[in-house]
Amino acid sequence: MNDFSFKDLKKQIDQWIQLDYIVPEDIPSIELYMDQITTFMEHQLSGNKRRPEDKIMTKTMINNYSKNDLLPPSTKKKYSKDHIILLIYIYYLKNFLSIGDIEQLLKPMTEQHFQSNSSINMATIYEDIFRLEQEYGIKVHESIHEIYEIADTHNKENNDYIKIFSMIVMLSYDIYAKKQLVEKLIDSFFPAPITKAEAKELAKQEAKAKEKNEKKSKK
């Protein structure tokens, strides 16, 4: 361990959890090429990097999201505002959800609201969720400070390692419990996508049923 003490941590918490985010009005309304999107995301969210060399989003990532049906295809290699909003969701969700879970979660969004002209479109949904996140962020900060105080006061020995370890474990438990809840919500409310093997078996069964019906009709 370095010379960083537990008391020093209290001064750093607010700075460390002050995450970069993309406010609704900063999302371009014009269509962008992939290079422009990666530059935009890098500029807007670079403060969230753990290390300077980390990448916020790359061309390979975006292509993989399209291949895995998380992102609708571009139009003549250009991406709309709705594409960018989906990429923002993916950026955050991929930190703790699988590609399959993200696909399930975003599928109703893309089917019902992607490039929609109705009053409930992806831009208005993003604005509403962004506002809720800002309001909830205050409670998140308060809960983290509460965990710090618990780790500080409930350890009888004045041992910085034990206090930091206790705080990390409590924060990890909080993340784990919420991740479990998110997964249960997805499993309960969103239909699981059919795997390639399941689709192949279904097609085989349909072909057999069709063949059987054709034989009956010839009799």
CSV table of C-alpha atoms in Angstrom, one decimal:
chain,number,residue,atom,x,y,z
A,1,MET,CA,0.0,0.0,0.0
A,2,ASN,CA,1.1,3.6,-0.5
A,3,ASP,CA,1.0,6.4,2.0
A,4,PHE,CA,-2.6,7.3,1.2
A,5,SER,CA,-4.6,7.3,4.4
A,6,PHE,CA,-8.3,6.6,5.0
A,7,LYS,CA,-8.7,10.2,6.3
A,8,ASP,CA,-7.3,11.5,2.9
A,9,LEU,CA,-10.0,9.5,1.1
A,10,LYS,CA,-12.8,11.6,2.6
A,11,LYS,CA,-11.5,14.6,0.7
A,12,GLN,CA,-11.3,12.7,-2.6
A,13,ILE,CA,-14.7,10.9,-2.7
A,14,ASP,CA,-16.7,13.8,-4.2
A,15,GLN,CA,-14.0,14.3,-6.9
A,16,TRP,CA,-13.8,10.6,-7.8
A,17,ILE,CA,-17.5,10.1,-8.1
A,18,GLN,CA,-18.1,13.2,-10.2
A,19,LEU,CA,-18.6,11.4,-13.4
A,20,ASP,CA,-18.7,12.9,-16.9
A,21,TYR,CA,-22.1,12.7,-18.6
A,22,ILE,CA,-23.7,13.9,-21.8
A,23,VAL,CA,-26.5,16.5,-21.3
A,24,PRO,CA,-29.4,16.2,-23.8
A,25,GLU,CA,-28.7,19.5,-25.5
A,26,ASP,CA,-25.1,18.4,-26.3
A,27,ILE,CA,-26.2,15.5,-28.4
A,28,PRO,CA,-25.8,16.5,-32.1
A,29,SER,CA,-29.0,16.6,-34.1
A,30,ILE,CA,-27.2,16.2,-37.4
A,31,GLU,CA,-26.0,12.8,-38.6
A,32,LEU,CA,-22.4,11.9,-37.9
A,33,TYR,CA,-19.9,9.5,-39.4
A,34,MET,CA,-18.4,6.9,-37.2
A,35,ASP,CA,-15.1,8.8,-36.7
A,36,GLN,CA,-17.1,11.8,-35.5
A,37,ILE,CA,-19.1,9.7,-33.0
A,38,THR,CA,-16.0,8.2,-31.4
A,39,THR,CA,-14.4,11.7,-31.2
A,40,PHE,CA,-17.7,13.1,-29.7
A,41,MET,CA,-17.9,10.3,-27.1
A,42,GLU,CA,-14.2,10.6,-26.2
A,43,HIS,CA,-14.5,14.4,-25.7
A,44,GLN,CA,-17.7,14.1,-23.6
A,45,LEU,CA,-16.8,11.2,-21.4
A,46,SER,CA,-13.0,11.2,-21.1
A,47,GLY,CA,-13.2,12.1,-17.4
A,48,ASN,CA,-14.7,8.6,-16.7
A,49,LYS,CA,-11.5,6.8,-17.8
A,50,ARG,CA,-9.6,4.8,-15.2
A,51,ARG,CA,-6.4,5.2,-17.2
A,52,PRO,CA,-5.4,7.8,-19.8
A,53,GLU,CA,-4.9,5.1,-22.5
A,54,ASP,CA,-8.4,3.7,-22.1
A,55,LYS,CA,-10.9,4.2,-25.0
A,56,ILE,CA,-14.4,5.4,-24.4
A,57,MET,CA,-15.7,3.9,-27.7
A,58,THR,CA,-14.0,2.6,-30.9
A,59,LYS,CA,-15.1,1.7,-34.4
A,60,THR,CA,-14.7,-2.0,-33.6
A,61,MET,CA,-17.0,-1.6,-30.6
A,62,ILE,CA,-19.7,0.2,-32.7
A,63,ASN,CA,-19.5,-2.5,-35.4
A,64,ASN,CA,-19.8,-5.2,-32.8
A,65,TYR,CA,-22.9,-3.5,-31.3
A,66,SER,CA,-24.5,-3.5,-34.8
A,67,LYS,CA,-23.6,-7.2,-35.4
A,68,ASN,CA,-25.1,-8.1,-32.1
A,69,ASP,CA,-28.4,-6.2,-32.9
A,70,LEU,CA,-27.8,-3.7,-30.1
A,71,LEU,CA,-27.6,-0.9,-32.7
A,72,PRO,CA,-29.7,-0.4,-35.9
A,73,PRO,CA,-27.6,-0.1,-39.1
A,74,SER,CA,-26.4,3.3,-40.2
A,75,THR,CA,-27.8,5.1,-43.2
A,76,LYS,CA,-25.1,5.5,-45.8
A,77,LYS,CA,-22.5,5.2,-43.1
A,78,LYS,CA,-24.1,8.1,-41.1
A,79,TYR,CA,-25.5,7.8,-37.6
A,80,SER,CA,-28.5,9.7,-36.3
A,81,LYS,CA,-29.1,11.3,-32.9
A,82,ASP,CA,-31.1,8.2,-31.9
A,83,HIS,CA,-28.0,6.1,-32.7
A,84,ILE,CA,-25.9,8.2,-30.4
A,85,ILE,CA,-28.5,8.0,-27.6
A,86,LEU,CA,-28.4,4.2,-27.9
A,87,LEU,CA,-24.6,4.2,-27.8
A,88,ILE,CA,-24.7,6.3,-24.6
A,89,TYR,CA,-26.9,3.7,-23.0
A,90,ILE,CA,-24.7,0.9,-24.2
A,91,TYR,CA,-21.6,2.6,-22.9
A,92,TYR,CA,-23.0,2.6,-19.3
A,93,LEU,CA,-24.8,-0.7,-19.4
A,94,LYS,CA,-21.9,-2.8,-20.8
A,95,ASN,CA,-20.0,-2.2,-17.5
A,96,PHE,CA,-22.2,-4.7,-15.7
A,97,LEU,CA,-24.6,-6.3,-18.1
A,98,SER,CA,-24.0,-8.9,-20.8
A,99,ILE,CA,-24.5,-8.2,-24.5
A,100,GLY,CA,-27.6,-10.5,-24.4
A,101,ASP,CA,-29.1,-8.5,-21.5
A,102,ILE,CA,-28.5,-5.2,-23.2
A,103,GLU,CA,-30.1,-6.5,-26.4
A,104,GLN,CA,-33.2,-7.6,-24.5
A,105,LEU,CA,-33.4,-4.3,-22.6
A,106,LEU,CA,-32.9,-2.0,-25.7
A,107,LYS,CA,-35.0,-4.0,-28.2
A,108,PRO,CA,-38.4,-2.4,-27.2
A,109,MET,CA,-36.7,0.9,-27.4
A,110,THR,CA,-35.4,0.4,-30.9
A,111,GLU,CA,-38.7,-1.2,-32.1
A,112,GLN,CA,-41.1,1.4,-30.6
A,113,HIS,CA,-39.1,4.7,-30.3
A,114,PHE,CA,-36.1,4.6,-32.7
A,115,GLN,CA,-36.5,7.5,-35.2
A,116,SER,CA,-40.1,7.9,-34.1
A,117,ASN,CA,-42.1,11.1,-34.9
A,118,SER,CA,-44.4,10.7,-31.9
A,119,SER,CA,-44.2,12.9,-28.8
A,120,ILE,CA,-42.6,9.9,-27.0
A,121,ASN,CA,-39.3,9.5,-28.9
A,122,MET,CA,-35.8,8.6,-27.9
A,123,ALA,CA,-34.8,12.2,-27.3
A,124,THR,CA,-37.7,12.9,-24.9
A,125,ILE,CA,-37.0,9.6,-23.1
A,126,TYR,CA,-33.3,10.4,-22.7
A,127,GLU,CA,-34.2,13.9,-21.3
A,128,ASP,CA,-36.5,12.4,-18.7
A,129,ILE,CA,-34.1,9.7,-17.6
A,130,PHE,CA,-31.2,12.2,-17.5
A,131,ARG,CA,-33.2,14.4,-15.2
A,132,LEU,CA,-34.0,11.4,-12.9
A,133,GLU,CA,-30.3,10.4,-12.9
A,134,GLN,CA,-29.3,13.9,-11.8
A,135,GLU,CA,-31.8,13.9,-9.0
A,136,TYR,CA,-30.9,10.3,-7.8
A,137,GLY,CA,-27.1,11.2,-8.1
A,138,ILE,CA,-27.5,13.3,-4.9
A,139,LYS,CA,-28.7,10.2,-3.0
A,140,VAL,CA,-25.9,8.1,-4.4
A,141,HIS,CA,-23.3,10.6,-3.2
A,142,GLU,CA,-24.9,10.6,0.3
A,143,SER,CA,-25.0,6.8,0.4
A,144,ILE,CA,-21.3,6.6,-0.5
A,145,HIS,CA,-20.4,9.1,2.3
A,146,GLU,CA,-22.5,7.0,4.7
A,147,ILE,CA,-20.5,3.9,3.7
A,148,TYR,CA,-17.3,5.8,4.4
A,149,GLU,CA,-18.5,6.8,7.9
A,150,ILE,CA,-19.5,3.2,8.7
A,151,ALA,CA,-16.1,1.8,7.6
A,152,ASP,CA,-14.4,4.6,9.6
A,153,THR,CA,-16.4,4.3,12.9
A,154,HIS,CA,-17.1,0.5,13.1
A,155,ASN,CA,-13.5,-0.6,12.9
A,156,LYS,CA,-12.1,-0.6,16.4
A,157,GLU,CA,-8.5,-0.9,15.3
A,158,ASN,CA,-7.3,2.3,13.6
A,159,ASN,CA,-6.1,0.4,10.6
A,160,ASP,CA,-6.3,2.1,7.2
A,161,TYR,CA,-6.1,-1.1,5.2
A,162,ILE,CA,-9.0,-2.7,7.2
A,163,LYS,CA,-11.1,0.5,6.7
A,164,ILE,CA,-10.5,0.7,3.0
A,165,PHE,CA,-11.1,-3.0,2.6
A,166,SER,CA,-14.3,-2.7,4.5
A,167,MET,CA,-15.5,0.2,2.3
A,168,ILE,CA,-14.6,-1.6,-0.9
A,169,VAL,CA,-16.5,-4.8,0.2
A,170,MET,CA,-19.6,-2.7,1.2
A,171,LEU,CA,-19.6,-0.8,-2.1
A,172,SER,CA,-19.1,-4.1,-3.9
A,173,TYR,CA,-22.0,-5.7,-2.1
A,174,ASP,CA,-24.2,-2.7,-3.1
A,175,ILE,CA,-23.2,-3.1,-6.7
A,176,TYR,CA,-23.7,-6.9,-6.6
A,177,ALA,CA,-27.2,-6.6,-5.0
A,178,LYS,CA,-28.3,-4.0,-7.6
A,179,LYS,CA,-26.8,-6.0,-10.5
A,180,GLN,CA,-28.8,-9.1,-9.3
A,181,LEU,CA,-32.0,-7.0,-9.2
A,182,VAL,CA,-31.4,-5.6,-12.7
A,183,GLU,CA,-30.9,-9.1,-14.1
A,184,LYS,CA,-34.1,-10.3,-12.4
A,185,LEU,CA,-36.0,-7.3,-13.8
A,186,ILE,CA,-34.7,-8.1,-17.3
A,187,ASP,CA,-35.6,-11.8,-16.9
A,188,SER,CA,-39.1,-11.0,-15.6
A,189,PHE,CA,-40.1,-8.3,-18.0
A,190,PHE,CA,-38.2,-8.8,-21.3
A,191,PRO,CA,-38.4,-11.9,-23.4
A,192,ALA,CA,-35.1,-13.7,-23.9
A,193,PRO,CA,-33.8,-13.7,-27.5
A,194,ILE,CA,-33.9,-17.1,-29.3
A,195,THR,CA,-30.4,-18.5,-29.7
A,196,LYS,CA,-29.1,-19.7,-33.1
A,197,ALA,CA,-29.4,-23.3,-31.9
A,198,GLU,CA,-33.0,-22.8,-30.8
A,199,ALA,CA,-33.9,-21.0,-34.1
A,200,LYS,CA,-32.3,-23.9,-36.0
A,201,GLU,CA,-34.3,-26.5,-34.0
A,202,LEU,CA,-37.5,-24.5,-34.4
A,203,ALA,CA,-37.0,-24.3,-38.2
A,204,LYS,CA,-36.4,-28.0,-38.3
A,205,GLN,CA,-39.7,-28.7,-36.4
A,206,GLU,CA,-41.6,-26.3,-38.7
A,207,ALA,CA,-40.2,-28.1,-41.8
A,208,LYS,CA,-41.2,-31.5,-40.5
A,209,ALA,CA,-44.7,-30.2,-39.7
A,210,LYS,CA,-45.0,-28.7,-43.1
A,211,GLU,CA,-43.9,-31.9,-44.8
A,212,LYS,CA,-46.4,-33.9,-42.7
A,213,ASN,CA,-49.2,-31.6,-43.7
A,214,GLU,CA,-48.3,-31.9,-47.4
A,215,LYS,CA,-48.4,-35.7,-47.2
A,216,LYS,CA,-51.8,-35.6,-45.6
A,217,SER,CA,-53.2,-33.2,-48.2
A,218,LYS,CA,-52.0,-35.6,-51.0
A,219,LYS,CA,-53.9,-38.6,-49.6
